[in-house]
mmCIF file of C-alpha atoms in Angstrom:
data_model
loop_
_atom_site.group_PDB
_atom_site.id
_atom_site.type_symbol
_atom_site.label_atom_id
_atom_site.label_comp_id
_atom_site.label_asym_id
_atom_site.label_seq_id
_atom_site.Cartn_x
_atom_site.Cartn_y
_atom_site.Cartn_z
ATOM 1 C CA MET A 1 106.633 33.869 -15.084
ATOM 2 C CA LEU A 2 104.805 37.100 -14.197
ATOM 3 C CA SER A 3 101.565 36.327 -15.972
ATOM 4 C CA LYS A 4 100.851 33.318 -13.797
ATOM 5 C CA GLY A 5 98.868 34.438 -10.759
ATOM 6 C CA LEU A 6 99.268 38.171 -11.393
ATOM 7 C CA GLY A 7 97.364 38.679 -14.631
ATOM 8 C CA ILE A 8 100.165 40.640 -16.287
ATOM 9 C CA GLU A 9 100.985 40.830 -19.944
ATOM 10 C CA VAL A 10 104.710 41.122 -20.600
ATOM 11 C CA SER A 11 106.253 41.870 -23.976
ATOM 12 C CA ILE A 12 109.733 42.800 -25.156
ATOM 13 C CA ASP A 13 109.691 45.612 -27.712
ATOM 14 C CA GLY A 14 112.114 45.099 -30.573
ATOM 15 C CA ASP A 15 115.186 42.975 -31.010
ATOM 16 C CA LYS A 16 117.604 45.776 -30.255
ATOM 17 C CA PHE A 17 116.058 46.742 -26.929
ATOM 18 C CA GLY A 18 116.262 43.649 -24.829
ATOM 19 C CA ASN A 19 116.291 45.792 -21.696
ATOM 20 C CA ALA A 20 112.946 47.482 -22.510
ATOM 21 C CA ILE A 21 109.911 45.662 -21.082
ATOM 22 C CA ARG A 22 106.292 46.713 -21.374
ATOM 23 C CA LEU A 23 104.014 45.824 -18.474
ATOM 24 C CA LYS A 24 100.240 45.870 -18.607
ATOM 25 C CA ALA A 25 98.501 45.363 -15.271
ATOM 26 C CA GLY A 26 95.445 46.627 -13.465
ATOM 27 C CA ASP A 27 97.303 47.343 -10.208
ATOM 28 C CA PHE A 28 100.943 48.209 -10.783
ATOM 29 C CA SER A 29 101.644 48.566 -7.048
ATOM 30 C CA THR A 30 100.753 44.885 -6.644
ATOM 31 C CA VAL A 31 103.249 44.053 -9.381
ATOM 32 C CA VAL A 32 106.026 46.032 -7.676
ATOM 33 C CA SER A 33 105.238 44.380 -4.357
ATOM 34 C CA ALA A 34 105.378 40.923 -5.924
ATOM 35 C CA LEU A 35 108.712 41.685 -7.620
ATOM 36 C CA ALA A 36 110.188 43.039 -4.389
ATOM 37 C CA LYS A 37 109.446 39.775 -2.576
ATOM 38 C CA ASP A 38 110.815 37.582 -5.374
ATOM 39 C CA SER A 39 114.452 36.628 -4.765
ATOM 40 C CA ARG A 40 115.061 36.413 -8.518
ATOM 41 C CA PHE A 41 114.857 40.217 -8.772
ATOM 42 C CA GLN A 42 117.332 42.656 -7.295
ATOM 43 C CA VAL A 43 116.991 46.400 -6.606
ATOM 44 C CA ILE A 44 119.980 48.070 -8.264
ATOM 45 C CA ASN A 45 119.420 51.597 -7.018
ATOM 46 C CA SER A 46 116.873 53.470 -4.861
ATOM 47 C CA PRO A 47 117.877 57.145 -5.173
ATOM 48 C CA ASN A 48 116.197 60.159 -3.573
ATOM 49 C CA LEU A 49 116.324 63.593 -5.153
ATOM 50 C CA ARG A 50 115.280 67.055 -3.984
ATOM 51 C CA ILE A 51 114.783 69.678 -6.677
ATOM 52 C CA ARG A 52 114.195 73.411 -6.256
ATOM 53 C CA SER A 53 111.276 74.901 -8.146
ATOM 54 C CA GLY A 54 112.433 75.980 -11.606
ATOM 55 C CA ALA A 55 115.569 73.814 -11.483
ATOM 56 C CA LYS A 56 116.268 70.471 -13.129
ATOM 57 C CA GLY A 57 117.137 67.159 -11.506
ATOM 58 C CA ARG A 58 118.703 64.140 -13.200
ATOM 59 C CA LEU A 59 119.077 60.523 -12.128
ATOM 60 C CA THR A 60 121.283 58.178 -14.159
ATOM 61 C CA VAL A 61 121.768 54.470 -13.586
ATOM 62 C CA GLY A 62 124.206 53.244 -16.204
ATOM 63 C CA GLN A 63 127.581 54.191 -17.567
ATOM 64 C CA LYS A 64 129.442 56.879 -19.522
ATOM 65 C CA VAL A 65 130.710 55.731 -22.901
ATOM 66 C CA PRO A 66 133.471 57.568 -24.857
ATOM 67 C CA VAL A 67 132.394 58.709 -28.324
ATOM 68 C CA LEU A 68 134.859 59.970 -30.932
ATOM 69 C CA LYS A 69 134.354 63.546 -32.083
ATOM 70 C CA SER A 70 136.316 65.829 -34.392
ATOM 71 C CA VAL A 71 140.023 65.633 -35.230
ATOM 72 C CA SER A 72 142.130 68.792 -34.906
ATOM 73 C CA TYR A 73 145.603 69.495 -36.299
ATOM 74 C CA PRO A 74 148.086 71.659 -34.372
ATOM 75 C CA ARG A 75 149.625 74.673 -36.047
ATOM 76 C CA GLY A 76 153.014 74.044 -37.492
ATOM 77 C CA GLY A 77 152.419 70.339 -37.950
ATOM 78 C CA GLY A 78 152.448 67.527 -35.468
ATOM 79 C CA GLU A 79 150.258 64.589 -34.706
ATOM 80 C CA PRO A 80 146.485 65.065 -35.136
ATOM 81 C CA VAL A 81 144.442 65.258 -31.921
ATOM 82 C CA GLN A 82 141.285 63.175 -31.615
ATOM 83 C CA SER A 83 138.661 64.687 -29.288
ATOM 84 C CA VAL A 84 136.420 62.432 -27.247
ATOM 85 C CA GLU A 85 133.104 63.111 -25.523
ATOM 86 C CA TYR A 86 131.489 60.922 -22.884
ATOM 87 C CA HIS A 87 127.763 60.197 -23.191
ATOM 88 C CA SER A 88 125.537 58.620 -20.561
ATOM 89 C CA SER A 89 123.590 55.465 -21.287
ATOM 90 C CA GLY A 90 121.304 53.267 -19.254
ATOM 91 C CA VAL A 91 118.196 54.457 -17.431
ATOM 92 C CA ILE A 92 118.074 58.267 -17.350
ATOM 93 C CA PHE A 93 115.342 60.151 -15.529
ATOM 94 C CA GLU A 94 115.038 63.956 -15.632
ATOM 95 C CA LEU A 95 112.610 66.114 -13.649
ATOM 96 C CA ALA A 96 111.888 69.845 -13.865
ATOM 97 C CA PRO A 97 109.210 70.981 -11.370
ATOM 98 C CA THR A 98 107.568 74.390 -11.204
ATOM 99 C CA VAL A 99 105.794 74.929 -7.898
ATOM 100 C CA LYS A 100 102.933 77.411 -7.920
ATOM 101 C CA ASP A 101 100.426 78.378 -5.248
ATOM 102 C CA ARG A 102 98.280 75.252 -5.415
ATOM 103 C CA ILE A 103 99.626 73.520 -8.519
ATOM 104 C CA ILE A 104 102.870 71.767 -9.392
ATOM 105 C CA ASP A 105 103.794 71.528 -13.078
ATOM 106 C CA LEU A 106 106.232 68.687 -13.676
ATOM 107 C CA HIS A 107 108.218 68.087 -16.871
ATOM 108 C CA VAL A 108 109.345 64.451 -16.917
ATOM 109 C CA THR A 109 111.857 62.930 -19.346
ATOM 110 C CA GLN A 110 112.563 59.195 -19.299
ATOM 111 C CA GLN A 111 115.197 57.485 -21.417
ATOM 112 C CA ILE A 112 116.388 53.904 -21.781
ATOM 113 C CA SER A 113 119.522 53.721 -23.901
ATOM 114 C CA ASP A 114 122.468 51.534 -24.778
ATOM 115 C CA PHE A 115 125.501 51.693 -27.059
ATOM 116 C CA VAL A 116 126.106 49.065 -29.762
ATOM 117 C CA LYS A 117 128.827 48.540 -32.315
ATOM 118 C CA THR A 118 128.472 50.725 -35.390
ATOM 119 C CA THR A 119 128.057 48.851 -38.676
ATOM 120 C CA THR A 120 127.015 51.705 -40.958
ATOM 121 C CA GLY A 121 130.366 53.249 -41.872
ATOM 122 C CA VAL A 122 131.868 55.035 -38.839
ATOM 123 C CA ASN A 123 132.971 51.802 -37.235
ATOM 124 C CA ASN A 124 135.387 53.389 -34.740
ATOM 125 C CA SER A 125 132.580 55.037 -32.761
ATOM 126 C CA PRO A 126 129.598 53.308 -31.092
ATOM 127 C CA THR A 127 125.973 53.970 -31.951
ATOM 128 C CA LEU A 128 123.498 55.087 -29.291
ATOM 129 C CA LEU A 129 120.156 53.298 -29.254
ATOM 130 C CA ALA A 130 117.642 55.172 -27.153
ATOM 131 C CA ARG A 131 113.979 55.310 -26.314
ATOM 132 C CA LEU A 132 112.862 58.702 -25.084
ATOM 133 C CA LEU A 133 109.612 59.702 -23.443
ATOM 134 C CA ALA A 134 108.889 63.315 -22.512
ATOM 135 C CA GLU A 135 105.673 64.423 -20.873
ATOM 136 C CA LYS A 136 104.252 67.199 -18.768
ATOM 137 C CA LYS A 137 102.122 66.547 -15.725
ATOM 138 C CA ARG A 138 100.153 68.828 -13.437
ATOM 139 C CA HIS A 139 99.446 68.019 -9.829
ATOM 140 C CA ALA A 140 96.776 70.124 -8.147
ATOM 141 C CA ARG A 141 96.679 70.254 -4.377
ATOM 142 C CA PRO A 142 93.406 68.881 -2.925
ATOM 143 C CA ASP A 143 91.652 71.666 -1.016
ATOM 144 C CA GLY A 144 89.601 69.359 1.197
ATOM 145 C CA THR A 145 86.056 69.778 2.464
ATOM 146 C CA GLY A 146 86.678 72.216 5.336
ATOM 147 C CA ASP A 147 87.662 75.878 5.535
ATOM 148 C CA ALA A 148 90.824 75.370 7.651
ATOM 149 C CA ARG A 149 93.232 75.096 4.704
ATOM 150 C CA ARG A 150 91.852 78.238 3.037
ATOM 151 C CA LEU A 151 92.181 80.217 6.259
ATOM 152 C CA ILE A 152 95.694 78.893 6.897
ATOM 153 C CA ASP A 153 96.689 80.022 3.383
ATOM 154 C CA ASP A 154 95.307 83.516 4.152
ATOM 155 C CA TYR A 155 97.130 83.598 7.489
ATOM 156 C CA VAL A 156 100.468 82.619 5.907
ATOM 157 C CA ARG A 157 100.079 85.104 3.059
ATOM 158 C CA LYS A 158 99.328 88.024 5.410
ATOM 159 C CA HIS A 159 101.992 87.228 8.014
ATOM 160 C CA LYS A 160 104.836 85.769 5.949
ATOM 161 C CA SER A 161 106.724 89.057 5.839
ATOM 162 C CA ARG A 162 106.833 89.200 9.653
ATOM 163 C CA HIS A 163 108.681 85.903 9.972
ATOM 164 C CA LYS A 164 112.308 85.691 8.893
ATOM 165 C CA GLU A 165 112.487 81.923 9.214
ATOM 166 C CA LYS A 166 112.478 80.503 5.688
ATOM 167 C CA ALA A 167 110.690 77.339 6.796
ATOM 168 C CA TRP A 168 107.750 79.224 8.323
ATOM 169 C CA PRO A 169 105.487 79.036 5.212
ATOM 170 C CA ALA A 170 106.140 75.283 5.112
ATOM 171 C CA TYR A 171 104.562 74.954 8.549
ATOM 172 C CA GLY A 172 101.402 76.325 6.980
ATOM 173 C CA ARG A 173 101.486 73.646 4.288
ATOM 174 C CA TYR A 174 101.886 70.917 6.911
ATOM 175 C CA ALA A 175 99.019 72.264 9.014
ATOM 176 C CA GLY A 176 96.800 72.900 5.981
ATOM 177 C CA ASN A 177 97.254 69.375 4.713
ATOM 178 C CA ALA A 178 96.440 67.884 8.133
ATOM 179 C CA LEU A 179 93.340 70.064 8.657
ATOM 180 C CA ARG A 180 92.054 70.305 5.080
ATOM 181 C CA ASN A 181 88.824 68.423 5.861
ATOM 182 C CA VAL A 182 88.043 70.341 9.066
ATOM 183 C CA ASN A 183 86.220 73.610 9.688
ATOM 184 C CA VAL A 184 88.026 75.991 12.021
ATOM 185 C CA SER A 185 84.949 76.344 14.215
ATOM 186 C CA GLU A 186 85.059 72.572 14.875
ATOM 187 C CA ILE A 187 88.713 72.405 15.937
ATOM 188 C CA ASP A 188 89.271 71.591 19.606
ATOM 189 C CA ALA A 189 92.215 70.352 21.679
ATOM 190 C CA THR A 190 91.568 66.743 20.611
ATOM 191 C CA VAL A 191 91.930 67.636 16.919
ATOM 192 C CA VAL A 192 95.159 69.527 17.589
ATOM 193 C CA MET A 193 96.533 66.569 19.559
ATOM 194 C CA GLN A 194 95.841 64.237 16.644
ATOM 195 C CA VAL A 195 97.709 66.591 14.304
ATOM 196 C CA LEU A 196 100.713 66.947 16.601
ATOM 197 C CA LYS A 197 100.990 63.186 17.118
ATOM 198 C CA HIS A 198 102.391 63.046 13.585
ATOM 199 C CA TRP A 199 105.636 64.431 15.071
ATOM 200 C CA ARG A 200 105.639 62.288 18.221
ATOM 201 C CA ASP A 201 109.193 61.163 17.442
ATOM 202 C CA LYS A 202 110.387 64.714 16.676
ATOM 203 C CA LEU A 203 109.634 66.640 19.848
ATOM 204 C CA HIS A 204 111.240 69.888 18.702
ATOM 205 C CA MET A 205 109.191 69.942 15.486
ATOM 206 C CA GLN A 206 106.088 69.100 17.511
ATOM 207 C CA ARG A 207 106.584 72.222 19.630
ATOM 208 C CA VAL A 208 107.279 74.304 16.516
ATOM 209 C CA MET A 209 103.971 73.200 14.969
ATOM 210 C CA ARG A 210 102.131 73.857 18.235
ATOM 211 C CA ALA A 211 103.508 77.410 18.195
ATOM 212 C CA PHE A 212 102.434 77.896 14.564
ATOM 213 C CA LEU A 213 98.923 76.591 15.213
ATOM 214 C CA SER A 214 98.580 78.726 18.333
ATOM 215 C CA GLY A 215 99.421 81.839 16.309
ATOM 216 C CA PHE A 216 96.967 80.787 13.611
ATOM 217 C CA PHE A 217 94.142 80.201 16.109
ATOM 218 C CA ARG A 218 94.849 83.562 17.775
ATOM 219 C CA TRP A 219 94.473 85.214 14.359
ATOM 220 C CA CYS A 220 91.219 83.283 13.771
ATOM 221 C CA ILE A 221 89.853 84.671 17.052
ATOM 222 C CA GLU A 222 90.717 88.195 15.911
ATOM 223 C CA GLU A 223 88.933 87.515 12.608
ATOM 224 C CA GLY A 224 85.838 86.150 14.376
ATOM 225 C CA GLN A 225 86.304 82.610 13.062
ATOM 226 C CA MET A 226 86.555 80.935 16.495
ATOM 227 C CA LYS A 227 86.202 81.885 20.159
ATOM 228 C CA THR A 228 88.947 80.003 22.021
ATOM 229 C CA ASN A 229 92.485 78.890 21.289
ATOM 230 C CA PRO A 230 92.607 75.073 21.631
ATOM 231 C CA CYS A 231 96.395 75.138 21.982
ATOM 232 C CA HIS A 232 96.019 76.668 25.452
ATOM 233 C CA GLU A 233 94.621 73.348 26.677
ATOM 234 C CA LEU A 234 97.803 71.511 25.627
ATOM 235 C CA ARG A 235 100.020 72.979 28.331
ATOM 236 C CA GLY A 236 101.748 70.104 30.052
ATOM 237 C CA TRP A 237 100.713 67.615 27.351
ATOM 238 C CA LEU A 238 103.735 68.095 25.096
ATOM 239 C CA LYS A 239 106.941 66.409 26.128
ATOM 240 C CA ARG A 240 110.062 68.507 26.367
ATOM 241 C CA PRO A 241 113.011 67.457 24.206
ATOM 242 C CA LYS A 242 115.812 65.983 26.257
ATOM 243 C CA PRO A 243 118.730 68.389 26.643
ATOM 244 C CA SER A 244 121.913 67.346 24.931
ATOM 245 C CA ALA A 245 124.314 65.617 27.295
ATOM 246 C CA VAL A 246 127.058 65.152 24.710
ATOM 247 C CA TYR A 247 129.443 67.916 23.733
ATOM 248 C CA ILE A 248 131.934 67.853 20.903
ATOM 249 C CA PRO A 249 135.455 67.022 22.144
ATOM 250 C CA ASP A 250 138.203 69.578 21.579
ATOM 251 C CA ASP A 251 140.102 67.353 19.162
ATOM 252 C CA HIS A 252 136.992 66.789 17.046
ATOM 253 C CA PHE A 253 136.321 70.539 16.970
ATOM 254 C CA SER A 254 139.901 71.249 15.899
ATOM 255 C CA ALA A 255 139.731 68.608 13.174
ATOM 256 C CA ILE A 256 136.490 70.049 11.759
ATOM 257 C CA ARG A 257 137.827 73.595 11.922
ATOM 258 C CA GLY A 258 141.015 72.542 10.104
ATOM 259 C CA ALA A 259 139.026 70.756 7.387
ATOM 260 C CA LEU A 260 137.325 74.058 6.547
ATOM 261 C CA VAL A 261 140.587 75.206 4.942
ATOM 262 C CA SER A 262 141.952 72.028 3.386
ATOM 263 C CA TYR A 263 140.935 68.429 2.919
ATOM 264 C CA SER A 264 142.674 65.196 1.955
ATOM 265 C CA TYR A 265 141.562 61.938 0.401
ATOM 266 C CA MET A 266 143.087 58.873 -1.227
ATOM 267 C CA ARG A 267 142.958 58.388 -4.999
ATOM 268 C CA SER A 268 144.555 55.350 -6.637
ATOM 269 C CA GLY A 269 146.668 54.788 -3.558
ATOM 270 C CA LYS A 270 147.933 58.386 -3.452
ATOM 271 C CA LYS A 271 147.010 61.112 -0.979
ATOM 272 C CA VAL A 272 145.415 64.142 -2.627
ATOM 273 C CA THR A 273 145.090 67.447 -0.746
ATOM 274 C CA GLY A 274 142.744 70.246 -1.794
ATOM 275 C CA LYS A 275 142.138 73.795 -0.544
ATOM 276 C CA VAL A 276 138.849 75.605 0.086
ATOM 277 C CA ASN A 277 138.913 79.240 -1.074
ATOM 278 C CA SER A 278 136.325 80.401 1.465
ATOM 279 C CA GLY A 279 137.858 78.284 4.248
ATOM 280 C CA PRO A 280 139.718 81.081 6.114
ATOM 281 C CA MET A 281 136.521 83.149 6.301
ATOM 282 C CA MET A 282 134.532 80.143 7.489
ATOM 283 C CA GLN A 283 137.111 79.648 10.250
ATOM 284 C CA CYS A 284 136.513 83.243 11.343
ATOM 285 C CA PHE A 285 132.789 82.548 11.321
ATOM 286 C CA VAL A 286 133.186 79.493 13.563
ATOM 287 C CA ASP A 287 135.599 81.323 15.872
ATOM 288 C CA LEU A 288 133.212 84.247 16.381
ATOM 289 C CA CYS A 289 130.307 81.902 17.123
ATOM 290 C CA TYR A 290 132.451 80.181 19.726
ATOM 291 C CA LEU A 291 133.991 83.277 21.315
ATOM 292 C CA THR A 292 130.834 85.444 21.449
ATOM 293 C CA ALA A 293 128.316 82.646 22.241
ATOM 294 C CA GLN A 294 125.938 84.173 19.673
ATOM 295 C CA ARG A 295 123.670 82.372 17.221
ATOM 296 C CA SER A 296 125.071 81.750 13.753
ATOM 297 C CA THR A 297 122.445 84.099 12.275
ATOM 298 C CA GLU A 298 123.752 87.022 14.347
ATOM 299 C CA ILE A 299 127.332 86.349 13.247
ATOM 300 C CA ARG A 300 126.336 85.929 9.595
ATOM 301 C CA LEU A 301 124.463 89.266 9.600
ATOM 302 C CA LEU A 302 127.090 91.137 11.634
ATOM 303 C CA LYS A 303 128.141 94.510 10.154
ATOM 304 C CA TRP A 304 131.189 96.598 10.912
ATOM 305 C CA SER A 305 128.887 99.415 12.099
ATOM 306 C CA GLN A 306 127.980 97.162 15.046
ATOM 307 C CA VAL A 307 131.632 96.765 16.052
ATOM 308 C CA ASP A 308 132.764 99.586 18.361
ATOM 309 C CA PHE A 309 136.517 99.224 18.776
ATOM 310 C CA ALA A 310 136.737 102.458 20.796
ATOM 311 C CA ALA A 311 134.257 101.214 23.396
ATOM 312 C CA GLY A 312 135.530 97.666 23.104
ATOM 313 C CA VAL A 313 132.134 96.058 22.438
ATOM 314 C CA ILE A 314 130.089 94.465 19.649
ATOM 315 C CA HIS A 315 126.412 95.486 19.565
ATOM 316 C CA PHE A 316 124.375 92.417 18.634
ATOM 317 C CA ILE A 317 120.660 92.743 17.868
ATOM 318 C CA PRO A 318 119.245 89.221 18.250
ATOM 319 C CA SER A 319 117.155 88.379 15.187
ATOM 320 C CA LYS A 320 114.582 86.565 17.328
ATOM 321 C CA THR A 321 113.653 89.764 19.178
ATOM 322 C CA GLU A 322 114.330 92.313 16.436
ATOM 323 C CA ASP A 323 110.605 92.757 15.743
ATOM 324 C CA SER A 324 109.586 92.692 19.417
ATOM 325 C CA SER A 325 111.797 93.985 22.241
ATOM 326 C CA GLY A 326 114.784 94.636 19.983
ATOM 327 C CA ILE A 327 117.117 94.711 22.987
ATOM 328 C CA ALA A 328 120.756 94.818 21.916
ATOM 329 C CA VAL A 329 123.311 92.497 23.473
ATOM 330 C CA ASP A 330 126.764 93.977 23.998
ATOM 331 C CA VAL A 331 129.671 91.545 23.893
ATOM 332 C CA THR A 332 133.080 92.684 25.098
ATOM 333 C CA ILE A 333 135.838 92.526 22.503
ATOM 334 C CA THR A 334 138.399 90.292 24.121
ATOM 335 C CA PRO A 335 141.939 89.959 22.713
ATOM 336 C CA GLU A 336 140.866 86.673 21.078
ATOM 337 C CA ILE A 337 137.829 88.305 19.423
ATOM 338 C CA ARG A 338 139.946 91.288 18.324
ATOM 339 C CA GLU A 339 142.386 88.904 16.635
ATOM 340 C CA VAL A 340 139.551 87.200 14.729
ATOM 341 C CA LEU A 341 138.096 90.548 13.622
ATOM 342 C CA LYS A 342 141.538 91.578 12.381
ATOM 343 C CA ARG A 343 141.677 88.409 10.273
ATOM 344 C CA VAL A 344 138.252 89.214 8.829
ATOM 345 C CA GLN A 345 139.423 92.719 7.843
ATOM 346 C CA GLU A 346 142.451 91.279 6.102
ATOM 347 C CA LEU A 347 140.356 88.736 4.205
ATOM 348 C CA ASP A 348 137.479 90.956 3.124
ATOM 349 C CA GLY A 349 136.794 94.615 3.809
ATOM 350 C CA ARG A 350 133.104 94.733 2.934
ATOM 351 C CA GLU A 351 130.350 96.446 4.946
ATOM 352 C CA ARG A 352 129.112 93.131 6.328
ATOM 353 C CA ALA A 353 131.725 91.499 8.517
ATOM 354 C CA MET A 354 130.929 87.919 7.498
ATOM 355 C CA THR A 355 130.617 86.802 3.867
ATOM 356 C CA SER A 356 130.639 83.442 2.130
ATOM 357 C CA GLN A 357 132.467 84.833 -0.895
ATOM 358 C CA PRO A 358 135.979 83.532 -1.689
ATOM 359 C CA CYS A 359 138.654 85.408 0.216
ATOM 360 C CA LYS A 360 140.590 88.212 -1.445
ATOM 361 C CA ARG A 361 144.306 87.698 -1.662
#
């Protein structure tokens, strides 16, 4: 069926692996496209997976099969106890990436497996038939033909410690990839516009990237790499994100706040209720954000040394201006705020007021 018109050789490897097919084709993407349009084929699963560098990710499409293990005998007699372990079978895909400066090492493990009836003696337990492929791949980032990516890497490396936002280095990767074939001396407002159009549907991100590029070009001017900042010509060109006109209703807020402590769901027709150990502290976190009108970062980093009960104020140092003006914002401790702070003291008496650790009882 596939060989006609596509030039594909299809073979089934072995009698015991009817679900293992070997494809040989010059353009595999054409094969996938042809299969996707054929109504005789059906996509079973299309998962997405994000994996942190140094961690492992696993995708399994199949089932868990019980396998008999050892038999134990209780002390003093009694019926023997048969232990059972569940093993996965089907299509199993494991990934273990290691992200370096310009290289990604990827350890890939692929397995196609199935359980069959055992006929070699231990007939009460199934036999696992598996095909396993393990390989290591290395993906090197293309540097491009221009000097923009190299300079952006230098800029990020020298200024990363000044920016507390964890995503800030990622902005450098986005910009470096977009400008990798351009020399900095050749960049003008038109080039920057073309780069920012990539986020035309994400206006906030577009403004974030404009701010990053403007800082980069300012640094290039200081280093003698260019004479003008092309981002200055974009004033009025970027659209402003529309302000939110929808606010969370009080009943929705109360429901979310209550779910921080306990949750319920149905299992086999019965209602099951669970508790969250860190829920009471998370409620204090939400309450302080609401009552003080401060950013979540300021509440998360709040220390008891900033709380002056005698003066009746909390001294907030906004993280956005900590490295610039550093102007403190004093918030009056109202009776509602005092009650929340008292709950925090009862839950956890550490130096930092807010913590994600389970509450002490």
